Amino acid sequence: MEVPEINRLSRLTAILTQLQTRRLVTAPELAAKYGVSVRTIYRDIRSLERSGVPISTEEGKGYALMEHYRLPPIAFTEEEANALVLAEQLVLKTSDASFIAAYAEAVGKIKAVLRHDTKDKANLLHQRTTFDRNLQKPRSSNNLSALQDALTNYRPVRISYTNESGTPSERVIEPFALLSTENWLLIAWCRLRQGFRYFRLDRIGELTVLSDTFTPHGMTLQQFFDRYHPGED
Protein backbone atom coordinates (compact mmCIF):
# COMPACT_ATOMS: atom_id res chain seq x y z
CA MET A 1 0.00 0.00 0.00
CA GLU A 2 1.33 3.43 -0.88
CA VAL A 3 1.95 6.04 1.79
CA PRO A 4 -0.93 8.33 0.65
CA GLU A 5 -3.35 5.43 1.15
CA ILE A 6 -1.91 4.74 4.60
CA ASN A 7 -2.38 8.42 5.47
CA ARG A 8 -5.94 8.33 4.20
CA LEU A 9 -6.78 5.21 6.20
CA SER A 10 -5.29 6.81 9.30
CA ARG A 11 -7.32 9.96 8.67
CA LEU A 12 -10.56 8.01 8.16
CA THR A 13 -9.97 6.24 11.48
CA ALA A 14 -9.24 9.57 13.19
CA ILE A 15 -12.37 11.16 11.70
CA LEU A 16 -14.46 8.25 12.97
CA THR A 17 -12.98 8.77 16.44
CA GLN A 18 -13.83 12.48 16.24
CA LEU A 19 -17.40 11.63 15.29
CA GLN A 20 -17.66 9.27 18.24
CA THR A 21 -16.05 11.71 20.65
CA ARG A 22 -18.06 14.83 19.77
CA ARG A 23 -21.74 15.47 19.22
CA LEU A 24 -21.19 17.43 15.99
CA VAL A 25 -18.16 18.05 13.78
CA THR A 26 -17.87 20.25 10.71
CA ALA A 27 -15.94 19.69 7.49
CA PRO A 28 -13.85 22.89 7.95
CA GLU A 29 -12.88 21.79 11.48
CA LEU A 30 -11.79 18.36 10.25
CA ALA A 31 -9.96 19.85 7.28
CA ALA A 32 -7.99 22.20 9.53
CA LYS A 33 -7.23 19.44 12.05
CA TYR A 34 -5.85 17.00 9.48
CA GLY A 35 -4.31 19.49 7.04
CA VAL A 36 -6.43 18.62 4.01
CA SER A 37 -9.04 20.42 1.94
CA VAL A 38 -12.72 20.55 2.79
CA ARG A 39 -13.40 18.70 -0.46
CA THR A 40 -11.17 15.87 0.79
CA ILE A 41 -13.19 15.68 4.00
CA TYR A 42 -16.39 15.45 1.95
CA ARG A 43 -14.90 12.47 0.12
CA ASP A 44 -13.80 10.90 3.43
CA ILE A 45 -17.29 11.24 4.89
CA ARG A 46 -18.78 9.59 1.79
CA SER A 47 -16.26 6.76 2.13
CA LEU A 48 -17.26 6.18 5.74
CA GLU A 49 -20.93 6.20 4.76
CA ARG A 50 -20.30 3.66 1.99
CA SER A 51 -18.53 1.42 4.50
CA GLY A 52 -21.68 1.35 6.63
CA VAL A 53 -20.99 4.07 9.21
CA PRO A 54 -24.36 5.76 9.91
CA ILE A 55 -23.50 9.47 9.57
CA SER A 56 -26.23 12.06 9.56
CA THR A 57 -25.84 15.60 8.21
CA GLU A 58 -27.40 18.48 10.14
CA GLU A 59 -27.79 21.29 7.63
CA GLY A 60 -25.64 24.26 8.55
CA LYS A 61 -24.27 22.52 11.66
CA GLY A 62 -22.15 19.53 10.73
CA TYR A 63 -21.93 15.76 10.86
CA ALA A 64 -23.06 13.43 13.63
CA LEU A 65 -23.22 9.71 14.25
CA MET A 66 -26.56 8.02 14.75
CA GLU A 67 -27.23 7.52 18.45
CA HIS A 68 -27.10 3.72 18.30
CA TYR A 69 -23.64 3.57 16.73
CA ARG A 70 -21.12 3.13 19.54
CA LEU A 71 -17.99 1.12 20.08
CA PRO A 72 -18.70 -1.92 22.25
CA PRO A 73 -18.29 -3.17 24.87
CA ILE A 74 -17.46 -0.38 27.33
CA ALA A 75 -20.27 1.62 28.92
CA PHE A 76 -19.61 4.29 31.52
CA THR A 77 -21.90 5.66 34.17
CA GLU A 78 -22.13 9.44 34.54
CA GLU A 79 -20.09 9.23 37.75
CA GLU A 80 -17.33 7.31 35.98
CA ALA A 81 -17.31 9.77 33.08
CA ASN A 82 -17.11 12.67 35.54
CA ALA A 83 -14.18 11.04 37.32
CA LEU A 84 -12.47 10.64 33.95
CA VAL A 85 -12.85 14.38 33.28
CA LEU A 86 -11.28 15.19 36.64
CA ALA A 87 -8.37 12.82 35.99
CA GLU A 88 -7.86 14.45 32.59
CA GLN A 89 -7.56 17.87 34.24
CA LEU A 90 -4.87 16.51 36.56
CA VAL A 91 -2.86 14.98 33.74
CA LEU A 92 -2.96 18.19 31.70
CA LYS A 93 -1.08 19.93 34.53
CA THR A 94 1.91 17.58 34.35
CA SER A 95 5.10 18.67 32.62
CA ASP A 96 5.68 15.58 30.46
CA ALA A 97 4.40 16.43 26.97
CA SER A 98 4.61 12.82 25.73
CA PHE A 99 2.51 11.58 28.64
CA ILE A 100 -0.08 14.31 28.05
CA ALA A 101 -0.32 13.39 24.36
CA ALA A 102 -0.69 9.67 25.10
CA TYR A 103 -3.29 10.26 27.78
CA ALA A 104 -5.26 12.67 25.58
CA GLU A 105 -5.34 10.02 22.84
CA ALA A 106 -6.57 7.39 25.32
CA VAL A 107 -9.22 9.70 26.75
CA GLY A 108 -10.44 10.50 23.23
CA LYS A 109 -10.97 6.81 22.56
CA ILE A 110 -12.77 6.33 25.87
CA LYS A 111 -15.03 9.32 25.29
CA ALA A 112 -15.93 7.88 21.91
CA VAL A 113 -17.94 5.09 23.54
CA LEU A 114 -20.09 7.39 25.68
CA ARG A 115 -23.74 7.91 24.90
CA HIS A 116 -24.50 11.33 23.42
CA ASP A 117 -26.15 12.62 26.60
CA THR A 118 -23.31 11.38 28.83
CA LYS A 119 -20.77 12.80 26.35
CA ASP A 120 -22.48 16.20 26.43
CA LYS A 121 -22.39 16.22 30.23
CA ALA A 122 -18.74 15.17 30.32
CA ASN A 123 -17.85 17.97 27.90
CA LEU A 124 -19.82 20.48 29.98
CA LEU A 125 -17.99 19.39 33.12
CA HIS A 126 -14.66 19.69 31.31
CA GLN A 127 -15.53 23.29 30.41
CA ARG A 128 -16.58 24.10 33.98
CA THR A 129 -13.67 22.59 35.91
CA THR A 130 -10.28 24.22 36.40
CA PHE A 131 -7.15 22.99 38.17
CA ASP A 132 -4.08 24.91 39.24
CA ARG A 133 -0.56 23.48 39.30
CA ASN A 134 -0.41 22.98 43.05
CA LEU A 135 -1.06 19.25 42.85
CA GLN A 136 0.72 18.27 46.06
CA LYS A 137 -1.58 20.00 48.50
CA PRO A 138 -4.39 17.74 49.78
CA ARG A 139 -7.94 18.81 49.04
CA SER A 140 -10.57 17.48 51.39
CA SER A 141 -14.11 16.87 50.16
CA ASN A 142 -16.72 14.12 50.33
CA ASN A 143 -19.16 15.84 47.98
CA LEU A 144 -17.30 16.25 44.70
CA SER A 145 -19.05 13.45 42.82
CA ALA A 146 -22.53 14.58 43.92
CA LEU A 147 -21.78 18.17 42.90
CA GLN A 148 -20.47 17.07 39.50
CA ASP A 149 -23.74 15.22 38.95
CA ALA A 150 -25.80 18.23 40.05
CA LEU A 151 -23.79 20.56 37.80
CA THR A 152 -24.20 18.50 34.64
CA ASN A 153 -27.87 17.69 35.26
CA TYR A 154 -28.82 21.24 36.35
CA ARG A 155 -30.16 20.13 39.71
CA PRO A 156 -30.22 22.49 42.70
CA VAL A 157 -28.50 21.40 45.90
CA ARG A 158 -29.49 22.00 49.52
CA ILE A 159 -26.44 22.42 51.75
CA SER A 160 -25.56 23.26 55.30
CA TYR A 161 -22.61 25.63 55.13
CA THR A 162 -20.23 27.21 57.62
CA ASN A 163 -18.50 30.35 56.39
CA GLU A 164 -15.01 31.64 57.25
CA SER A 165 -16.23 33.35 60.43
CA GLY A 166 -17.84 30.12 61.66
CA THR A 167 -21.46 31.16 61.02
CA PRO A 168 -23.65 28.24 59.87
CA SER A 169 -26.50 28.58 57.38
CA GLU A 170 -28.81 26.52 55.18
CA ARG A 171 -28.69 27.26 51.44
CA VAL A 172 -30.19 26.11 48.18
CA ILE A 173 -27.67 26.65 45.42
CA GLU A 174 -27.38 26.08 41.66
CA PRO A 175 -23.92 24.64 40.85
CA PHE A 176 -22.10 26.34 37.97
CA ALA A 177 -18.40 25.42 38.07
CA LEU A 178 -15.71 23.70 40.13
CA LEU A 179 -12.30 25.23 40.80
CA SER A 180 -9.32 23.67 42.51
CA THR A 181 -6.89 26.21 43.92
CA GLU A 182 -5.69 25.84 47.50
CA ASN A 183 -9.04 24.18 48.18
CA TRP A 184 -11.91 22.88 46.11
CA LEU A 185 -14.27 25.77 45.39
CA LEU A 186 -17.77 25.59 43.97
CA ILE A 187 -19.16 28.54 42.03
CA ALA A 188 -22.92 28.50 42.43
CA TRP A 189 -25.94 30.76 42.27
CA CYS A 190 -27.18 31.17 45.84
CA ARG A 191 -30.93 31.53 46.07
CA LEU A 192 -30.63 33.02 49.55
CA ARG A 193 -28.18 35.75 48.47
CA GLN A 194 -29.63 36.05 44.95
CA GLY A 195 -26.20 36.05 43.39
CA PHE A 196 -23.17 33.93 42.53
CA ARG A 197 -20.95 32.89 45.42
CA TYR A 198 -17.87 30.75 46.03
CA PHE A 199 -18.36 27.84 48.44
CA ARG A 200 -15.44 25.87 49.87
CA LEU A 201 -16.28 22.20 49.66
CA ASP A 202 -14.60 21.39 52.97
CA ARG A 203 -17.04 23.78 54.68
CA ILE A 204 -20.13 22.03 53.32
CA GLY A 205 -21.79 19.78 55.86
CA GLU A 206 -24.94 17.97 54.82
CA LEU A 207 -25.66 18.00 51.11
CA THR A 208 -28.78 16.90 49.25
CA VAL A 209 -29.19 16.99 45.47
CA LEU A 210 -32.81 17.98 44.82
CA SER A 211 -35.05 16.31 42.25
CA ASP A 212 -36.15 19.44 40.35
CA THR A 213 -34.01 21.28 37.80
CA PHE A 214 -32.95 24.89 37.30
CA THR A 215 -32.55 26.90 34.12
CA PRO A 216 -28.91 26.68 32.95
CA HIS A 217 -26.85 29.84 33.35
CA GLY A 218 -26.10 30.50 29.69
CA MET A 219 -22.44 31.46 29.71
CA THR A 220 -18.99 29.93 29.61
CA LEU A 221 -16.67 29.90 32.59
CA GLN A 222 -14.54 32.63 30.99
CA GLN A 223 -17.63 34.77 30.42
CA PHE A 224 -18.47 34.29 34.09
CA PHE A 225 -15.01 35.50 35.16
CA ASP A 226 -15.30 38.49 32.82
CA ARG A 227 -18.72 39.40 34.19
CA TYR A 228 -18.67 38.54 37.89
CA HIS A 229 -16.31 38.80 40.82
CA PRO A 230 -18.12 37.03 43.65
CA GLY A 231 -16.64 36.58 47.09
CA GLU A 232 -16.66 33.50 49.28
CA ASP A 233 -19.86 33.19 51.27
PDB file of C-alpha atoms in Angstrom:
ATOM      1  CA  MET A   1       0.000   0.000   0.000  1.00  0.00           C
ATOM      2  CA  GLU A   2       1.331   3.429  -0.877  1.00  0.00           C
ATOM      3  CA  VAL A   3       1.947   6.040   1.792  1.00  0.00           C
ATOM      4  CA  PRO A   4      -0.927   8.326   0.650  1.00  0.00           C
ATOM      5  CA  GLU A   5      -3.346   5.428   1.152  1.00  0.00           C
ATOM      6  CA  ILE A   6      -1.911   4.744   4.596  1.00  0.00           C
ATOM      7  CA  ASN A   7      -2.376   8.416   5.467  1.00  0.00           C
ATOM      8  CA  ARG A   8      -5.943   8.328   4.198  1.00  0.00           C
ATOM      9  CA  LEU A   9      -6.775   5.211   6.199  1.00  0.00           C
ATOM     10  CA  SER A  10      -5.287   6.810   9.299  1.00  0.00           C
ATOM     11  CA  ARG A  11      -7.317   9.962   8.671  1.00  0.00           C
ATOM     12  CA  LEU A  12     -10.556   8.011   8.164  1.00  0.00           C
ATOM     13  CA  THR A  13      -9.972   6.242  11.476  1.00  0.00           C
ATOM     14  CA  ALA A  14      -9.242   9.566  13.186  1.00  0.00           C
ATOM     15  CA  ILE A  15     -12.373  11.155  11.696  1.00  0.00           C
ATOM     16  CA  LEU A  16     -14.458   8.248  12.973  1.00  0.00           C
ATOM     17  CA  THR A  17     -12.981   8.773  16.445  1.00  0.00           C
ATOM     18  CA  GLN A  18     -13.826  12.483  16.243  1.00  0.00           C
ATOM     19  CA  LEU A  19     -17.401  11.634  15.286  1.00  0.00           C
ATOM     20  CA  GLN A  20     -17.657   9.266  18.235  1.00  0.00           C
ATOM     21  CA  THR A  21     -16.051  11.711  20.651  1.00  0.00           C
ATOM     22  CA  ARG A  22     -18.055  14.829  19.768  1.00  0.00           C
ATOM     23  CA  ARG A  23     -21.741  15.468  19.221  1.00  0.00           C
ATOM     24  CA  LEU A  24     -21.191  17.432  15.991  1.00  0.00           C
ATOM     25  CA  VAL A  25     -18.159  18.047  13.778  1.00  0.00           C
ATOM     26  CA  THR A  26     -17.871  20.249  10.708  1.00  0.00           C
ATOM     27  CA  ALA A  27     -15.940  19.689   7.492  1.00  0.00           C
ATOM     28  CA  PRO A  28     -13.854  22.888   7.947  1.00  0.00           C
ATOM     29  CA  GLU A  29     -12.879  21.794  11.479  1.00  0.00           C
ATOM     30  CA  LEU A  30     -11.788  18.365  10.250  1.00  0.00           C
ATOM     31  CA  ALA A  31      -9.958  19.854   7.281  1.00  0.00           C
ATOM     32  CA  ALA A  32      -7.985  22.202   9.532  1.00  0.00           C
ATOM     33  CA  LYS A  33      -7.230  19.439  12.050  1.00  0.00           C
ATOM     34  CA  TYR A  34      -5.846  17.001   9.480  1.00  0.00           C
ATOM     35  CA  GLY A  35      -4.311  19.489   7.040  1.00  0.00           C
ATOM     36  CA  VAL A  36      -6.432  18.623   4.007  1.00  0.00           C
ATOM     37  CA  SER A  37      -9.044  20.418   1.941  1.00  0.00           C
ATOM     38  CA  VAL A  38     -12.720  20.554   2.794  1.00  0.00           C
ATOM     39  CA  ARG A  39     -13.400  18.702  -0.456  1.00  0.00           C
ATOM     40  CA  THR A  40     -11.173  15.868   0.786  1.00  0.00           C
ATOM     41  CA  ILE A  41     -13.187  15.682   4.002  1.00  0.00           C
ATOM     42  CA  TYR A  42     -16.391  15.448   1.949  1.00  0.00           C
ATOM     43  CA  ARG A  43     -14.900  12.466   0.122  1.00  0.00           C
ATOM     44  CA  ASP A  44     -13.801  10.904   3.427  1.00  0.00           C
ATOM     45  CA  ILE A  45     -17.289  11.239   4.893  1.00  0.00           C
ATOM     46  CA  ARG A  46     -18.784   9.593   1.793  1.00  0.00           C
ATOM     47  CA  SER A  47     -16.261   6.760   2.130  1.00  0.00           C
ATOM     48  CA  LEU A  48     -17.264   6.179   5.742  1.00  0.00           C
ATOM     49  CA  GLU A  49     -20.926   6.200   4.764  1.00  0.00           C
ATOM     50  CA  ARG A  50     -20.301   3.661   1.990  1.00  0.00           C
ATOM     51  CA  SER A  51     -18.528   1.422   4.504  1.00  0.00           C
ATOM     52  CA  GLY A  52     -21.679   1.350   6.633  1.00  0.00           C
ATOM     53  CA  VAL A  53     -20.993   4.068   9.211  1.00  0.00           C
ATOM     54  CA  PRO A  54     -24.365   5.756   9.915  1.00  0.00           C
ATOM     55  CA  ILE A  55     -23.497   9.466   9.574  1.00  0.00           C
ATOM     56  CA  SER A  56     -26.232  12.064   9.560  1.00  0.00           C
ATOM     57  CA  THR A  57     -25.843  15.603   8.210  1.00  0.00           C
ATOM     58  CA  GLU A  58     -27.400  18.479  10.135  1.00  0.00           C
ATOM     59  CA  GLU A  59     -27.791  21.287   7.631  1.00  0.00           C
ATOM     60  CA  GLY A  60     -25.642  24.257   8.547  1.00  0.00           C
ATOM     61  CA  LYS A  61     -24.272  22.520  11.663  1.00  0.00           C
ATOM     62  CA  GLY A  62     -22.152  19.531  10.733  1.00  0.00           C
ATOM     63  CA  TYR A  63     -21.929  15.762  10.855  1.00  0.00           C
ATOM     64  CA  ALA A  64     -23.059  13.430  13.632  1.00  0.00           C
ATOM     65  CA  LEU A  65     -23.221   9.710  14.250  1.00  0.00           C
ATOM     66  CA  MET A  66     -26.559   8.019  14.746  1.00  0.00           C
ATOM     67  CA  GLU A  67     -27.230   7.519  18.452  1.00  0.00           C
ATOM     68  CA  HIS A  68     -27.099   3.718  18.305  1.00  0.00           C
ATOM     69  CA  TYR A  69     -23.636   3.570  16.730  1.00  0.00           C
ATOM     70  CA  ARG A  70     -21.118   3.134  19.541  1.00  0.00           C
ATOM     71  CA  LEU A  71     -17.985   1.119  20.084  1.00  0.00           C
ATOM     72  CA  PRO A  72     -18.704  -1.924  22.250  1.00  0.00           C
ATOM     73  CA  PRO A  73     -18.288  -3.172  24.866  1.00  0.00           C
ATOM     74  CA  ILE A  74     -17.465  -0.376  27.328  1.00  0.00           C
ATOM     75  CA  ALA A  75     -20.268   1.624  28.921  1.00  0.00           C
ATOM     76  CA  PHE A  76     -19.607   4.292  31.518  1.00  0.00           C
ATOM     77  CA  THR A  77     -21.899   5.656  34.172  1.00  0.00           C
ATOM     78  CA  GLU A  78     -22.128   9.436  34.538  1.00  0.00           C
ATOM     79  CA  GLU A  79     -20.094   9.227  37.753  1.00  0.00           C
ATOM     80  CA  GLU A  80     -17.325   7.312  35.983  1.00  0.00           C
ATOM     81  CA  ALA A  81     -17.313   9.766  33.084  1.00  0.00           C
ATOM     82  CA  ASN A  82     -17.109  12.668  35.536  1.00  0.00           C
ATOM     83  CA  ALA A  83     -14.180  11.039  37.325  1.00  0.00           C
ATOM     84  CA  LEU A  84     -12.474  10.644  33.949  1.00  0.00           C
ATOM     85  CA  VAL A  85     -12.847  14.380  33.275  1.00  0.00           C
ATOM     86  CA  LEU A  86     -11.276  15.188  36.635  1.00  0.00           C
ATOM     87  CA  ALA A  87      -8.366  12.825  35.993  1.00  0.00           C
ATOM     88  CA  GLU A  88      -7.856  14.451  32.594  1.00  0.00           C
ATOM     89  CA  GLN A  89      -7.560  17.866  34.237  1.00  0.00           C
ATOM     90  CA  LEU A  90      -4.871  16.506  36.562  1.00  0.00           C
ATOM     91  CA  VAL A  91      -2.857  14.981  33.740  1.00  0.00           C
ATOM     92  CA  LEU A  92      -2.961  18.193  31.701  1.00  0.00           C
ATOM     93  CA  LYS A  93      -1.079  19.931  34.530  1.00  0.00           C
ATOM     94  CA  THR A  94       1.911  17.584  34.350  1.00  0.00           C
ATOM     95  CA  SER A  95       5.103  18.669  32.619  1.00  0.00           C
ATOM     96  CA  ASP A  96       5.683  15.583  30.460  1.00  0.00           C
ATOM     97  CA  ALA A  97       4.402  16.428  26.966  1.00  0.00           C
ATOM     98  CA  SER A  98       4.609  12.823  25.733  1.00  0.00           C
ATOM     99  CA  PHE A  99       2.514  11.583  28.639  1.00  0.00           C
ATOM    100  CA  ILE A 100      -0.077  14.308  28.046  1.00  0.00           C
ATOM    101  CA  ALA A 101      -0.320  13.387  24.361  1.00  0.00           C
ATOM    102  CA  ALA A 102      -0.691   9.668  25.101  1.00  0.00           C
ATOM    103  CA  TYR A 103      -3.289  10.256  27.777  1.00  0.00           C
ATOM    104  CA  ALA A 104      -5.259  12.670  25.578  1.00  0.00           C
ATOM    105  CA  GLU A 105      -5.343  10.024  22.845  1.00  0.00           C
ATOM    106  CA  ALA A 106      -6.571   7.392  25.315  1.00  0.00           C
ATOM    107  CA  VAL A 107      -9.221   9.702  26.747  1.00  0.00           C
ATOM    108  CA  GLY A 108     -10.437  10.497  23.226  1.00  0.00           C
ATOM    109  CA  LYS A 109     -10.967   6.809  22.559  1.00  0.00           C
ATOM    110  CA  ILE A 110     -12.767   6.325  25.866  1.00  0.00           C
ATOM    111  CA  LYS A 111     -15.033   9.320  25.290  1.00  0.00           C
ATOM    112  CA  ALA A 112     -15.926   7.882  21.911  1.00  0.00           C
ATOM    113  CA  VAL A 113     -17.940   5.093  23.542  1.00  0.00           C
ATOM    114  CA  LEU A 114     -20.086   7.386  25.678  1.00  0.00           C
ATOM    115  CA  ARG A 115     -23.737   7.908  24.902  1.00  0.00           C
ATOM    116  CA  HIS A 116     -24.503  11.334  23.418  1.00  0.00           C
ATOM    117  CA  ASP A 117     -26.152  12.619  26.603  1.00  0.00           C
ATOM    118  CA  THR A 118     -23.309  11.379  28.827  1.00  0.00           C
ATOM    119  CA  LYS A 119     -20.774  12.796  26.354  1.00  0.00           C
ATOM    120  CA  ASP A 120     -22.483  16.205  26.430  1.00  0.00           C
ATOM    121  CA  LYS A 121     -22.393  16.216  30.234  1.00  0.00           C
ATOM    122  CA  ALA A 122     -18.737  15.171  30.323  1.00  0.00           C
ATOM    123  CA  ASN A 123     -17.846  17.967  27.896  1.00  0.00           C
ATOM    124  CA  LEU A 124     -19.823  20.477  29.978  1.00  0.00           C
ATOM    125  CA  LEU A 125     -17.994  19.391  33.115  1.00  0.00           C
ATOM    126  CA  HIS A 126     -14.660  19.695  31.309  1.00  0.00           C
ATOM    127  CA  GLN A 127     -15.533  23.290  30.409  1.00  0.00           C
ATOM    128  CA  ARG A 128     -16.584  24.099  33.977  1.00  0.00           C
ATOM    129  CA  THR A 129     -13.670  22.588  35.911  1.00  0.00           C
ATOM    130  CA  THR A 130     -10.278  24.217  36.399  1.00  0.00           C
ATOM    131  CA  PHE A 131      -7.149  22.992  38.171  1.00  0.00           C
ATOM    132  CA  ASP A 132      -4.078  24.907  39.244  1.00  0.00           C
ATOM    133  CA  ARG A 133      -0.556  23.482  39.304  1.00  0.00           C
ATOM    134  CA  ASN A 134      -0.407  22.980  43.053  1.00  0.00           C
ATOM    135  CA  LEU A 135      -1.057  19.247  42.846  1.00  0.00           C
ATOM    136  CA  GLN A 136       0.721  18.266  46.062  1.00  0.00           C
ATOM    137  CA  LYS A 137      -1.581  20.003  48.501  1.00  0.00           C
ATOM    138  CA  PRO A 138      -4.389  17.739  49.783  1.00  0.00           C
ATOM    139  CA  ARG A 139      -7.944  18.810  49.037  1.00  0.00           C
ATOM    140  CA  SER A 140     -10.575  17.477  51.392  1.00  0.00           C
ATOM    141  CA  SER A 141     -14.113  16.874  50.160  1.00  0.00           C
ATOM    142  CA  ASN A 142     -16.717  14.120  50.328  1.00  0.00           C
ATOM    143  CA  ASN A 143     -19.157  15.844  47.982  1.00  0.00           C
ATOM    144  CA  LEU A 144     -17.302  16.253  44.697  1.00  0.00           C
ATOM    145  CA  SER A 145     -19.053  13.449  42.816  1.00  0.00           C
ATOM    146  CA  ALA A 146     -22.526  14.578  43.918  1.00  0.00           C
ATOM    147  CA  LEU A 147     -21.777  18.173  42.903  1.00  0.00           C
ATOM    148  CA  GLN A 148     -20.468  17.075  39.503  1.00  0.00           C
ATOM    149  CA  ASP A 149     -23.737  15.220  38.946  1.00  0.00           C
ATOM    150  CA  ALA A 150     -25.804  18.230  40.049  1.00  0.00           C
ATOM    151  CA  LEU A 151     -23.790  20.561  37.804  1.00  0.00           C
ATOM    152  CA  THR A 152     -24.204  18.499  34.642  1.00  0.00           C
ATOM    153  CA  ASN A 153     -27.875  17.686  35.261  1.00  0.00           C
ATOM    154  CA  TYR A 154     -28.818  21.239  36.346  1.00  0.00           C
ATOM    155  CA  ARG A 155     -30.160  20.130  39.713  1.00  0.00           C
ATOM    156  CA  PRO A 156     -30.218  22.490  42.703  1.00  0.00           C
ATOM    157  CA  VAL A 157     -28.501  21.405  45.902  1.00  0.00           C
ATOM    158  CA  ARG A 158     -29.486  22.000  49.517  1.00  0.00           C
ATOM    159  CA  ILE A 159     -26.444  22.418  51.752  1.00  0.00           C
ATOM    160  CA  SER A 160     -25.558  23.261  55.305  1.00  0.00           C
ATOM    161  CA  TYR A 161     -22.612  25.630  55.134  1.00  0.00           C
ATOM    162  CA  THR A 162     -20.232  27.213  57.617  1.00  0.00           C
ATOM    163  CA  ASN A 163     -18.504  30.350  56.390  1.00  0.00           C
ATOM    164  CA  GLU A 164     -15.015  31.641  57.253  1.00  0.00           C
ATOM    165  CA  SER A 165     -16.229  33.348  60.431  1.00  0.00           C
ATOM    166  CA  GLY A 166     -17.843  30.119  61.659  1.00  0.00           C
ATOM    167  CA  THR A 167     -21.459  31.162  61.016  1.00  0.00           C
ATOM    168  CA  PRO A 168     -23.653  28.242  59.873  1.00  0.00           C
ATOM    169  CA  SER A 169     -26.498  28.583  57.382  1.00  0.00           C
ATOM    170  CA  GLU A 170     -28.805  26.521  55.175  1.00  0.00           C
ATOM    171  CA  ARG A 171     -28.687  27.260  51.444  1.00  0.00           C
ATOM    172  CA  VAL A 172     -30.187  26.108  48.176  1.00  0.00           C
ATOM    173  CA  ILE A 173     -27.665  26.650  45.416  1.00  0.00           C
ATOM    174  CA  GLU A 174     -27.384  26.084  41.664  1.00  0.00           C
ATOM    175  CA  PRO A 175     -23.919  24.639  40.850  1.00  0.00           C
ATOM    176  CA  PHE A 176     -22.104  26.339  37.972  1.00  0.00           C
ATOM    177  CA  ALA A 177     -18.396  25.418  38.070  1.00  0.00           C
ATOM    178  CA  LEU A 178     -15.711  23.698  40.134  1.00  0.00           C
ATOM    179  CA  LEU A 179     -12.299  25.232  40.798  1.00  0.00           C
ATOM    180  CA  SER A 180      -9.322  23.669  42.510  1.00  0.00           C
ATOM    181  CA  THR A 181      -6.895  26.212  43.924  1.00  0.00           C
ATOM    182  CA  GLU A 182      -5.692  25.838  47.504  1.00  0.00           C
ATOM    183  CA  ASN A 183      -9.042  24.182  48.178  1.00  0.00           C
ATOM    184  CA  TRP A 184     -11.913  22.875  46.112  1.00  0.00           C
ATOM    185  CA  LEU A 185     -14.273  25.769  45.388  1.00  0.00           C
ATOM    186  CA  LEU A 186     -17.767  25.587  43.966  1.00  0.00           C
ATOM    187  CA  ILE A 187     -19.159  28.535  42.033  1.00  0.00           C
ATOM    188  CA  ALA A 188     -22.925  28.497  42.427  1.00  0.00           C
ATOM    189  CA  TRP A 189     -25.939  30.763  42.268  1.00  0.00           C
ATOM    190  CA  CYS A 190     -27.177  31.170  45.838  1.00  0.00           C
ATOM    191  CA  ARG A 191     -30.935  31.528  46.068  1.00  0.00           C
ATOM    192  CA  LEU A 192     -30.630  33.017  49.548  1.00  0.00           C
ATOM    193  CA  ARG A 193     -28.183  35.748  48.471  1.00  0.00           C
ATOM    194  CA  GLN A 194     -29.633  36.051  44.950  1.00  0.00           C
ATOM    195  CA  GLY A 195     -26.200  36.050  43.394  1.00  0.00           C
ATOM    196  CA  PHE A 196     -23.169  33.928  42.534  1.00  0.00           C
ATOM    197  CA  ARG A 197     -20.948  32.887  45.421  1.00  0.00           C
ATOM    198  CA  TYR A 198     -17.868  30.751  46.029  1.00  0.00           C
ATOM    199  CA  PHE A 199     -18.358  27.837  48.436  1.00  0.00           C
ATOM    200  CA  ARG A 200     -15.440  25.867  49.869  1.00  0.00           C
ATOM    201  CA  LEU A 201     -16.283  22.201  49.655  1.00  0.00           C
ATOM    202  CA  ASP A 202     -14.603  21.394  52.968  1.00  0.00           C
ATOM    203  CA  ARG A 203     -17.043  23.780  54.680  1.00  0.00           C
ATOM    204  CA  ILE A 204     -20.126  22.030  53.321  1.00  0.00           C
ATOM    205  CA  GLY A 205     -21.794  19.784  55.865  1.00  0.00           C
ATOM    206  CA  GLU A 206     -24.936  17.972  54.825  1.00  0.00           C
ATOM    207  CA  LEU A 207     -25.659  18.001  51.109  1.00  0.00           C
ATOM    208  CA  THR A 208     -28.777  16.902  49.247  1.00  0.00           C
ATOM    209  CA  VAL A 209     -29.193  16.985  45.467  1.00  0.00           C
ATOM    210  CA  LEU A 210     -32.811  17.984  44.818  1.00  0.00           C
ATOM    211  CA  SER A 211     -35.046  16.310  42.254  1.00  0.00           C
ATOM    212  CA  ASP A 212     -36.148  19.441  40.353  1.00  0.00           C
ATOM    213  CA  THR A 213     -34.013  21.281  37.799  1.00  0.00           C
ATOM    214  CA  PHE A 214     -32.946  24.890  37.304  1.00  0.00           C
ATOM    215  CA  THR A 215     -32.552  26.905  34.122  1.00  0.00           C
ATOM    216  CA  PRO A 216     -28.910  26.680  32.949  1.00  0.00           C
ATOM    217  CA  HIS A 217     -26.851  29.843  33.352  1.00  0.00           C
ATOM    218  CA  GLY A 218     -26.103  30.499  29.688  1.00  0.00           C
ATOM    219  CA  MET A 219     -22.442  31.463  29.706  1.00  0.00           C
ATOM    220  CA  THR A 220     -18.992  29.932  29.605  1.00  0.00           C
ATOM    221  CA  LEU A 221     -16.672  29.898  32.590  1.00  0.00           C
ATOM    222  CA  GLN A 222     -14.542  32.626  30.988  1.00  0.00           C
ATOM    223  CA  GLN A 223     -17.632  34.767  30.424  1.00  0.00           C
ATOM    224  CA  PHE A 224     -18.467  34.293  34.086  1.00  0.00           C
ATOM    225  CA  PHE A 225     -15.005  35.500  35.157  1.00  0.00           C
ATOM    226  CA  ASP A 226     -15.298  38.487  32.824  1.00  0.00           C
ATOM    227  CA  ARG A 227     -18.719  39.405  34.186  1.00  0.00           C
ATOM    228  CA  TYR A 228     -18.673  38.536  37.885  1.00  0.00           C
ATOM    229  CA  HIS A 229     -16.307  38.799  40.822  1.00  0.00           C
ATOM    230  CA  PRO A 230     -18.118  37.029  43.645  1.00  0.00           C
ATOM    231  CA  GLY A 231     -16.642  36.578  47.091  1.00  0.00           C
ATOM    232  CA  GLU A 232     -16.660  33.497  49.275  1.00  0.00           C
ATOM    233  CA  ASP A 233     -19.860  33.190  51.268  1.00  0.00           C
TER     234      ASP A 233
END
